[in-house]
CSV table of C-alpha atoms in Angstrom, one decimal:
chain,number,residue,atom,x,y,z
A,1075,SER,CA,128.3,-7.2,-40.1
A,1076,SER,CA,127.7,-4.4,-42.5
A,1077,ARG,CA,124.1,-4.9,-43.4
A,1078,SER,CA,121.0,-5.4,-41.2
A,1079,ALA,CA,118.3,-7.8,-42.0
A,1080,SER,CA,115.8,-5.0,-42.7
A,1081,ARG,CA,118.1,-3.5,-45.3
A,1082,VAL,CA,118.2,-6.9,-46.9
A,1083,SER,CA,114.4,-7.0,-46.8
A,1084,SER,CA,114.3,-3.7,-48.7
A,1085,GLU,CA,116.4,-5.1,-51.5
A,1086,LEU,CA,114.3,-8.2,-51.8
A,1087,PHE,CA,111.7,-6.6,-54.2
A,1088,THR,CA,114.3,-5.0,-56.4
A,1089,LEU,CA,116.4,-8.2,-56.5
A,1090,THR,CA,113.3,-10.2,-57.4
A,1091,TYR,CA,112.2,-7.7,-60.1
A,1092,GLY,CA,115.8,-7.6,-61.5
A,1093,ALA,CA,115.9,-11.3,-61.6
A,1094,LEU,CA,112.6,-11.4,-63.4
A,1095,VAL,CA,113.6,-9.0,-66.1
A,1096,THR,CA,117.0,-10.6,-66.5
A,1097,GLN,CA,115.6,-14.1,-66.8
A,1098,LEU,CA,113.0,-13.1,-69.3
A,1099,CYS,CA,115.4,-11.2,-71.5
A,1100,LYS,CA,117.8,-14.1,-71.6
A,1101,ASP,CA,115.1,-16.6,-72.3
A,1102,TYR,CA,113.6,-14.4,-74.9
A,1103,GLU,CA,116.7,-14.5,-77.0
A,1104,ASN,CA,117.1,-18.2,-76.8
A,1105,ASP,CA,113.5,-19.2,-77.3
A,1106,GLU,CA,111.7,-20.7,-80.2
A,1107,ASP,CA,108.7,-18.9,-81.5
A,1108,VAL,CA,106.1,-20.4,-79.2
A,1109,ASN,CA,108.0,-19.3,-76.1
A,1110,LYS,CA,108.8,-15.9,-77.6
A,1111,GLN,CA,105.0,-15.3,-77.7
A,1112,LEU,CA,104.7,-16.2,-74.0
A,1113,HIS,CA,107.5,-13.9,-73.1
A,1114,HIS,CA,106.2,-11.1,-75.3
A,1115,ASN,CA,102.9,-11.3,-73.4
A,1116,LEU,CA,104.8,-11.3,-70.1
A,1117,PHE,CA,106.6,-8.1,-71.1
A,1118,CYS,CA,103.5,-6.3,-72.3
A,1119,ASN,CA,101.5,-7.3,-69.2
A,1120,PHE,CA,103.9,-5.7,-66.8
A,1121,LEU,CA,101.9,-2.5,-66.7
A,1122,PRO,CA,98.6,-4.0,-65.7
A,1123,ARG,CA,100.4,-6.4,-63.3
A,1124,GLY,CA,102.0,-3.4,-61.7
A,1125,PHE,CA,98.6,-1.8,-61.5
A,1126,ASN,CA,97.4,-4.8,-59.5
A,1127,ILE,CA,100.2,-4.4,-57.1
A,1128,GLY,CA,99.5,-0.7,-56.7
A,1129,VAL,CA,95.9,-1.4,-55.9
A,1130,ARG,CA,96.9,-3.7,-53.1
A,1131,LEU,CA,99.8,-1.6,-52.0
A,1132,ILE,CA,97.9,1.5,-51.3
A,1133,GLU,CA,95.9,-0.2,-48.6
A,1134,ASP,CA,99.1,-1.4,-46.9
A,1135,PHE,CA,100.5,2.1,-47.3
A,1136,LEU,CA,97.6,3.9,-45.7
A,1137,ALA,CA,97.5,1.4,-42.9
A,1138,ARG,CA,101.1,1.9,-42.1
A,1139,SER,CA,101.7,5.5,-42.7
A,1140,ASN,CA,98.6,7.2,-41.3
A,1141,VAL,CA,98.8,10.0,-43.8
A,1142,GLY,CA,95.7,12.0,-44.2
A,1143,ARG,CA,93.9,13.0,-47.5
A,1144,CYS,CA,96.1,15.0,-49.8
A,1145,HIS,CA,94.6,18.4,-50.7
A,1146,ASP,CA,96.5,18.9,-53.9
A,1147,PHE,CA,98.9,17.3,-56.2
A,1148,ARG,CA,101.9,19.0,-54.4
A,1149,GLU,CA,101.0,17.2,-51.2
A,1150,THR,CA,100.6,14.0,-53.2
A,1151,ALA,CA,104.1,14.4,-54.6
A,1152,ASP,CA,105.6,14.9,-51.2
A,1153,VAL,CA,103.8,11.8,-49.8
A,1154,ILE,CA,105.0,9.7,-52.8
A,1155,ALA,CA,108.6,10.8,-52.6
A,1156,LYS,CA,109.2,11.2,-48.9
A,1157,VAL,CA,106.9,8.6,-47.4
A,1158,ALA,CA,106.1,5.9,-49.9
A,1159,PHE,CA,109.3,5.5,-51.8
A,1160,LYS,CA,111.2,5.6,-48.5
A,1161,MET,CA,109.0,3.1,-46.9
A,1162,TYR,CA,109.0,0.5,-49.7
A,1163,LEU,CA,112.3,1.1,-51.5
A,1164,GLY,CA,114.4,2.8,-48.9
A,1165,ILE,CA,115.1,5.8,-51.2
A,1166,THR,CA,113.8,9.4,-51.3
A,1167,PRO,CA,113.6,10.8,-54.8
A,1168,SER,CA,113.7,14.6,-55.2
A,1169,ILE,CA,110.7,16.4,-56.7
A,1170,THR,CA,111.4,18.8,-59.5
A,1171,ASN,CA,110.2,20.4,-62.7
A,1172,TRP,CA,106.7,21.4,-61.7
A,1173,SER,CA,104.5,22.5,-64.6
A,1174,PRO,CA,103.1,26.0,-64.3
A,1175,ALA,CA,99.6,24.5,-63.8
A,1176,GLY,CA,100.9,22.3,-61.0
A,1177,ASP,CA,99.6,19.2,-62.7
A,1178,GLU,CA,103.0,17.6,-63.6
A,1179,PHE,CA,106.2,17.0,-61.7
A,1180,SER,CA,109.3,14.8,-61.9
A,1181,LEU,CA,110.7,12.4,-59.4
A,1182,ILE,CA,114.5,12.3,-59.7
A,1183,LEU,CA,116.3,9.2,-58.6
A,1184,GLU,CA,120.1,9.3,-58.7
A,1185,ASN,CA,120.0,5.7,-59.6
A,1186,ASN,CA,117.4,3.5,-60.9
A,1187,PRO,CA,116.7,1.1,-57.9
A,1188,LEU,CA,116.7,-1.8,-60.3
A,1189,VAL,CA,119.9,-1.0,-62.2
A,1190,ASP,CA,122.2,-2.9,-59.9
A,1191,PHE,CA,120.3,-6.1,-60.4
A,1192,VAL,CA,119.3,-6.0,-64.0
A,1193,GLU,CA,121.5,-7.1,-66.9
A,1194,LEU,CA,119.9,-6.2,-70.2
A,1195,PRO,CA,121.3,-7.5,-73.4
A,1196,ASP,CA,122.4,-4.6,-75.6
A,1197,ASN,CA,119.9,-5.2,-78.4
A,1198,HIS,CA,116.8,-5.6,-76.2
A,1199,SER,CA,114.3,-2.9,-75.5
A,1200,SER,CA,114.8,-1.6,-72.0
A,1201,LEU,CA,111.4,0.0,-71.8
A,1202,ILE,CA,109.6,-3.0,-70.3
A,1203,TYR,CA,111.4,-3.1,-67.0
A,1204,SER,CA,110.1,0.3,-66.0
A,1205,ASN,CA,106.5,-0.5,-66.7
A,1206,LEU,CA,106.0,-2.3,-63.4
A,1207,LEU,CA,106.9,0.7,-61.2
A,1208,CYS,CA,104.8,3.1,-63.4
A,1209,GLY,CA,101.9,0.6,-63.0
A,1210,VAL,CA,102.3,0.5,-59.3
A,1211,LEU,CA,102.1,4.3,-59.1
A,1212,ARG,CA,99.0,4.5,-61.3
A,1213,GLY,CA,97.2,1.7,-59.5
A,1214,ALA,CA,97.8,3.1,-56.1
A,1215,LEU,CA,96.8,6.6,-57.0
A,1216,GLU,CA,93.7,5.4,-58.8
A,1217,MET,CA,92.5,3.9,-55.5
A,1218,VAL,CA,92.6,7.3,-53.9
A,1219,GLN,CA,90.6,8.8,-56.7
A,1220,MET,CA,93.4,10.2,-58.9
A,1221,ALA,CA,93.9,9.2,-62.5
A,1222,VAL,CA,97.6,9.9,-63.3
A,1223,GLU,CA,100.1,9.1,-66.0
A,1224,ALA,CA,103.6,7.9,-64.9
A,1225,LYS,CA,106.5,7.3,-67.3
A,1226,PHE,CA,110.2,7.1,-67.3
A,1227,VAL,CA,111.7,10.0,-69.3
A,1228,GLN,CA,115.3,9.4,-68.3
A,1229,ASP,CA,117.1,6.3,-67.1
A,1230,THR,CA,120.5,5.6,-65.8
A,1231,LEU,CA,120.1,2.1,-67.2
A,1232,LYS,CA,120.0,3.6,-70.6
A,1233,GLY,CA,123.0,5.8,-70.0
A,1234,ASP,CA,121.2,9.0,-68.8
A,1235,GLY,CA,122.7,10.9,-65.9
A,1236,VAL,CA,119.7,10.4,-63.7
A,1237,THR,CA,116.5,8.4,-63.6
A,1238,GLU,CA,113.5,10.6,-64.0
A,1239,ILE,CA,109.9,9.6,-63.6
A,1240,ARG,CA,107.4,12.1,-65.0
A,1241,MET,CA,104.0,12.2,-63.1
A,1242,ARG,CA,101.0,13.9,-64.7
A,1243,PHE,CA,97.7,14.4,-63.1
A,1244,ILE,CA,94.9,13.6,-65.5
A,1245,ARG,CA,91.7,14.0,-63.5
A,1246,ARG,CA,90.0,13.3,-60.3
A,1247,ILE,CA,88.0,10.1,-60.4
A,1248,GLU,CA,84.5,10.7,-59.1
A,1249,ASP,CA,82.2,8.0,-57.9
A,1250,ASN,CA,79.9,7.2,-60.8
A,1251,LEU,CA,76.4,7.0,-59.4
A,1252,PRO,CA,73.7,5.6,-61.7
A,1253,ALA,CA,71.3,8.2,-62.9
A,1254,GLY,CA,68.6,8.9,-60.3
A,1255,GLU,CA,70.6,8.0,-57.3
A,1256,GLU,CA,72.2,10.5,-55.0
B,1247,MET,CA,111.0,0.4,-43.4
B,1248,ALA,CA,108.2,-1.8,-44.4
B,1249,ASP,CA,108.6,-5.5,-44.5
B,1250,THR,CA,108.6,-7.5,-47.7
B,1251,VAL,CA,104.9,-6.9,-48.7
B,1252,LEU,CA,106.0,-5.4,-52.0
B,1253,PHE,CA,108.0,-8.6,-52.8
B,1254,GLU,CA,105.0,-10.7,-51.8
B,1255,PHE,CA,102.7,-8.8,-54.1
B,1256,LEU,CA,105.2,-9.1,-57.0
B,1257,HIS,CA,105.5,-12.8,-56.3
B,1258,THR,CA,101.8,-13.2,-56.6
B,1259,GLU,CA,101.7,-11.3,-59.9
B,1260,MET,CA,104.6,-13.3,-61.3
B,1261,VAL,CA,102.9,-16.6,-60.6
B,1262,ALA,CA,99.6,-15.4,-61.9
B,1263,GLU,CA,101.2,-14.1,-65.1
B,1264,LEU,CA,103.2,-17.2,-65.9
B,1265,TRP,CA,100.1,-19.4,-65.5
B,1266,ALA,CA,97.7,-17.0,-67.3
B,1267,HIS,CA,99.1,-18.3,-70.7
B,1268,ASP,CA,99.2,-22.0,-69.9
B,1269,PRO,CA,96.7,-23.6,-72.2
B,1270,ASP,CA,96.4,-26.7,-70.1
B,1271,PRO,CA,96.8,-26.0,-66.4
B,1272,GLY,CA,96.3,-29.6,-65.4
B,1273,PRO,CA,96.9,-30.9,-61.9
B,1274,GLY,CA,99.6,-29.5,-59.7
B,1275,VAL,CA,103.0,-31.2,-59.6
B,1276,SER,CA,105.7,-31.3,-56.9
B,1277,VAL,CA,108.4,-28.8,-57.6
B,1278,GLY,CA,112.0,-29.6,-58.4
B,1279,SER,CA,115.0,-27.5,-59.3
B,1280,ARG,CA,114.6,-28.3,-63.0
B,1281,GLY,CA,110.8,-28.5,-63.0
B,1282,GLU,CA,111.1,-32.0,-64.4
B,1283,GLU,CA,108.2,-33.8,-62.9
B,1284,ALA,CA,106.0,-36.5,-64.5
B,1285,GLY,CA,102.6,-35.2,-65.6
B,1286,ALA,CA,103.7,-31.5,-66.0
B,1287,THR,CA,102.9,-29.9,-69.3
B,1288,THR,CA,105.6,-28.2,-71.3
B,1289,GLY,CA,104.2,-24.8,-70.3
B,1290,GLN,CA,104.1,-25.8,-66.6
B,1291,LYS,CA,107.6,-27.1,-66.6
B,1292,MET,CA,108.9,-23.9,-68.2
B,1293,SER,CA,107.0,-21.7,-65.8
B,1294,LEU,CA,108.1,-23.6,-62.7
B,1295,SER,CA,111.8,-23.6,-63.9
B,1296,VAL,CA,111.5,-19.9,-64.7
B,1297,LEU,CA,110.3,-19.2,-61.2
B,1298,GLU,CA,112.9,-21.5,-59.7
B,1299,GLY,CA,115.7,-19.9,-61.7
B,1300,MET,CA,114.7,-16.4,-60.6
B,1301,GLY,CA,114.6,-17.5,-57.0
B,1302,PHE,CA,118.0,-19.0,-57.5
B,1303,ARG,CA,119.4,-15.6,-58.6
B,1304,VAL,CA,117.8,-13.8,-55.7
B,1305,GLY,CA,119.0,-16.4,-53.3
B,1306,GLN,CA,122.5,-16.0,-54.5
B,1307,ALA,CA,122.4,-12.3,-54.0
B,1308,LEU,CA,120.8,-12.6,-50.5
B,1309,GLY,CA,123.4,-15.1,-49.5
B,1310,GLU,CA,126.0,-12.4,-50.2
B,1311,ARG,CA,124.2,-9.7,-48.4
B,1312,LEU,CA,123.1,-11.3,-45.2
B,1313,PRO,CA,125.3,-10.6,-42.2
B,1314,ARG,CA,127.0,-13.7,-41.0
B,1315,GLU,CA,128.3,-13.7,-37.5
B,1316,THR,CA,130.6,-16.6,-38.2
B,1317,LEU,CA,132.1,-16.3,-41.6
B,1318,ALA,CA,133.2,-19.9,-41.7
B,1319,PHE,CA,130.4,-22.2,-40.7
B,1320,ARG,CA,131.8,-25.1,-38.7
B,1321,GLU,CA,129.7,-27.7,-40.4
B,1322,GLU,CA,127.0,-28.2,-43.0
B,1323,LEU,CA,124.2,-28.2,-40.3
B,1324,ASP,CA,125.3,-24.6,-39.3
B,1325,VAL,CA,124.6,-23.5,-42.8
B,1326,LEU,CA,121.1,-25.0,-42.8
B,1327,LYS,CA,120.4,-23.4,-39.4
B,1328,PHE,CA,121.5,-20.1,-40.9
B,1329,LEU,CA,118.9,-20.5,-43.7
B,1330,CYS,CA,116.2,-21.4,-41.2
B,1331,LYS,CA,116.9,-18.4,-39.0
B,1332,ASP,CA,118.7,-15.5,-40.7
B,1333,LEU,CA,117.5,-16.0,-44.3
B,1334,TRP,CA,113.9,-16.9,-43.4
B,1335,VAL,CA,113.6,-13.9,-41.0
B,1336,ALA,CA,115.1,-11.5,-43.7
B,1337,VAL,CA,112.6,-12.8,-46.3
B,1338,PHE,CA,109.5,-13.8,-44.4
B,1339,GLN,CA,109.9,-12.1,-41.0
B,1340,LYS,CA,109.7,-15.5,-39.2
B,1341,GLN,CA,112.0,-18.4,-38.6
B,1342,MET,CA,111.5,-21.9,-40.1
B,1343,ASP,CA,109.4,-23.9,-37.6
B,1344,SER,CA,111.5,-27.1,-37.7
B,1345,LEU,CA,114.6,-28.6,-39.2
B,1346,ARG,CA,115.3,-32.3,-39.4
B,1347,THR,CA,118.2,-34.2,-40.9
B,1348,ASN,CA,119.3,-37.7,-41.4
B,1349,HIS,CA,122.9,-36.5,-41.0
B,1350,GLN,CA,123.6,-37.9,-44.4
B,1351,GLY,CA,123.0,-34.8,-46.5
B,1352,THR,CA,119.2,-34.7,-46.4
B,1353,TYR,CA,117.4,-31.9,-44.6
B,1354,VAL,CA,113.7,-31.2,-44.2
B,1355,LEU,CA,112.7,-27.7,-43.4
B,1356,GLN,CA,109.1,-27.2,-42.3
B,1357,ASP,CA,107.2,-24.0,-42.2
B,1358,ASN,CA,103.8,-24.3,-40.5
B,1359,SER,CA,102.5,-21.0,-41.9
B,1360,PHE,CA,104.4,-20.3,-45.0
B,1361,PRO,CA,103.6,-16.6,-45.9
B,1362,LEU,CA,103.4,-17.1,-49.6
B,1363,LEU,CA,100.7,-19.8,-49.1
B,1364,LEU,CA,98.7,-17.9,-46.4
B,1365,PRO,CA,96.6,-15.8,-48.8
B,1366,MET,CA,95.1,-19.1,-50.1
B,1367,ALA,CA,92.6,-20.9,-47.9
B,1368,SER,CA,94.0,-23.4,-45.5
B,1369,GLY,CA,93.5,-27.1,-45.7
B,1370,LEU,CA,93.2,-29.1,-48.9
B,1371,GLN,CA,91.2,-26.8,-51.1
B,1372,TYR,CA,94.0,-25.3,-53.2
B,1373,LEU,CA,96.6,-28.1,-52.9
B,1374,GLU,CA,97.0,-28.3,-56.6
B,1375,GLU,CA,98.0,-24.6,-56.8
B,1376,ALA,CA,100.5,-24.8,-54.1
B,1377,PRO,CA,103.6,-25.9,-56.1
B,1378,LYS,CA,103.5,-22.7,-58.2
B,1379,PHE,CA,103.9,-20.7,-55.0
B,1380,LEU,CA,106.8,-22.8,-53.8
B,1381,ALA,CA,109.0,-22.8,-56.9
B,1382,PHE,CA,110.6,-19.4,-56.4
B,1383,THR,CA,111.4,-20.2,-52.8
B,1384,CYS,CA,113.0,-23.5,-53.7
B,1385,GLY,CA,115.3,-21.6,-55.9
B,1386,LEU,CA,115.9,-19.1,-53.2
B,1387,LEU,CA,117.2,-21.7,-50.9
B,1388,ARG,CA,119.3,-23.4,-53.6
B,1389,GLY,CA,120.8,-20.0,-54.5
B,1390,ALA,CA,121.7,-19.1,-51.0
B,1391,LEU,CA,123.3,-22.5,-50.4
B,1392,CYS,CA,125.3,-22.0,-53.7
B,1393,THR,CA,126.7,-18.7,-52.4
B,1394,LEU,CA,127.7,-20.4,-49.2
B,1395,GLY,CA,129.5,-23.0,-51.2
B,1396,ILE,CA,127.0,-25.8,-51.2
B,1397,GLU,CA,125.5,-27.5,-54.3
B,1398,SER,CA,122.0,-28.9,-53.6
B,1399,VAL,CA,118.7,-30.1,-54.9
B,1400,VAL,CA,115.7,-28.4,-53.3
B,1401,THR,CA,112.2,-29.6,-53.6
B,1402,ALA,CA,109.0,-28.7,-51.7
B,1403,SER,CA,105.8,-30.4,-50.9
B,1404,VAL,CA,102.5,-29.5,-49.2
B,1405,ALA,CA,100.2,-31.9,-47.5
B,1406,ALA,CA,97.8,-29.2,-46.3
B,1407,LEU,CA,98.0,-25.5,-46.6
B,1408,PRO,CA,99.7,-23.5,-45.2
B,1409,VAL,CA,102.1,-26.1,-43.9
B,1410,CYS,CA,104.9,-26.8,-46.3
B,1411,LYS,CA,108.2,-28.8,-46.3
B,1412,PHE,CA,111.3,-27.9,-48.1
B,1413,GLN,CA,113.6,-30.8,-48.8
B,1414,VAL,CA,117.3,-30.0,-49.3
B,1415,VAL,CA,119.5,-32.8,-50.6
B,1416,ILE,CA,123.2,-32.2,-50.6
B,1417,PRO,CA,124.9,-34.9,-52.6
B,1418,LYS,CA,128.1,-36.3,-51.3
B,1419,SER,CA,130.9,-36.2,-53.8
């Protein structure tokens, strides 16, 4: 047998997400107006839903991986690409295009992990499917006190040569103590 | 390689999102492959069938990807055993707890601690919510069976969380 059960497990998330996007795209085209609204809401809500997943995932990640606190954004990038992506999606993106200030970098994936399992109609916006992954990254990092922006800037699903996720550090999230408390 | 926690989190969010827009949640209903159950609102039926449909696609893909020691199953029961062992372990990291059949095309697969129900309190408290968390998996079973050459109708029922039963009916042609 050519595939192990653990490899199958690693594909379960991408298969499911691919099925979700495909189903919603097809239904969206066939639906009457009332259902279109439901599906529109579903699409727009991917980012916050992804955020929810990220918030839960970081706990699972920290428990499994035993990585310590990252001292800077470069360490964070390494952990995301070499530990987290590997652990949950079975792939290791490369890290490139650091900004001079060290507050932005790109994750390059040779293929979008979702592309094998998603069939998008030609005339449908392909932006929505990437929202989930960006939401996961934002939610997870917010739980470790980092406000970041994540967005797809290139995508093999749209015909680009690679898939590129741009990560930007916005600010450190400090605990907000009420005035008068230390 | 982590287990399927990312899938389980996504499943939770999918269920929550589909129900967030239902204006009339109503009582829970048992789940069928077309979501056609008496008492379900239009929104519920659509949501259940969306979930079941997605599970079907994923089940089809998993059916193709899982290693099969015997490429030709000797009989129908072997296929069901494959689902209870290989498929269930690949997706839920555990085997099905029991498999019963009347040897006339009806199979009952019982999971005594179904992972997608575990986050909810055990017992009777969230019984009405359970069907939403079973629809995808019913489709998953139906899809895997389809890839293995078997047409089926898959339903699920819960008497008390987290124990659930999946009923697979394979019509005789």
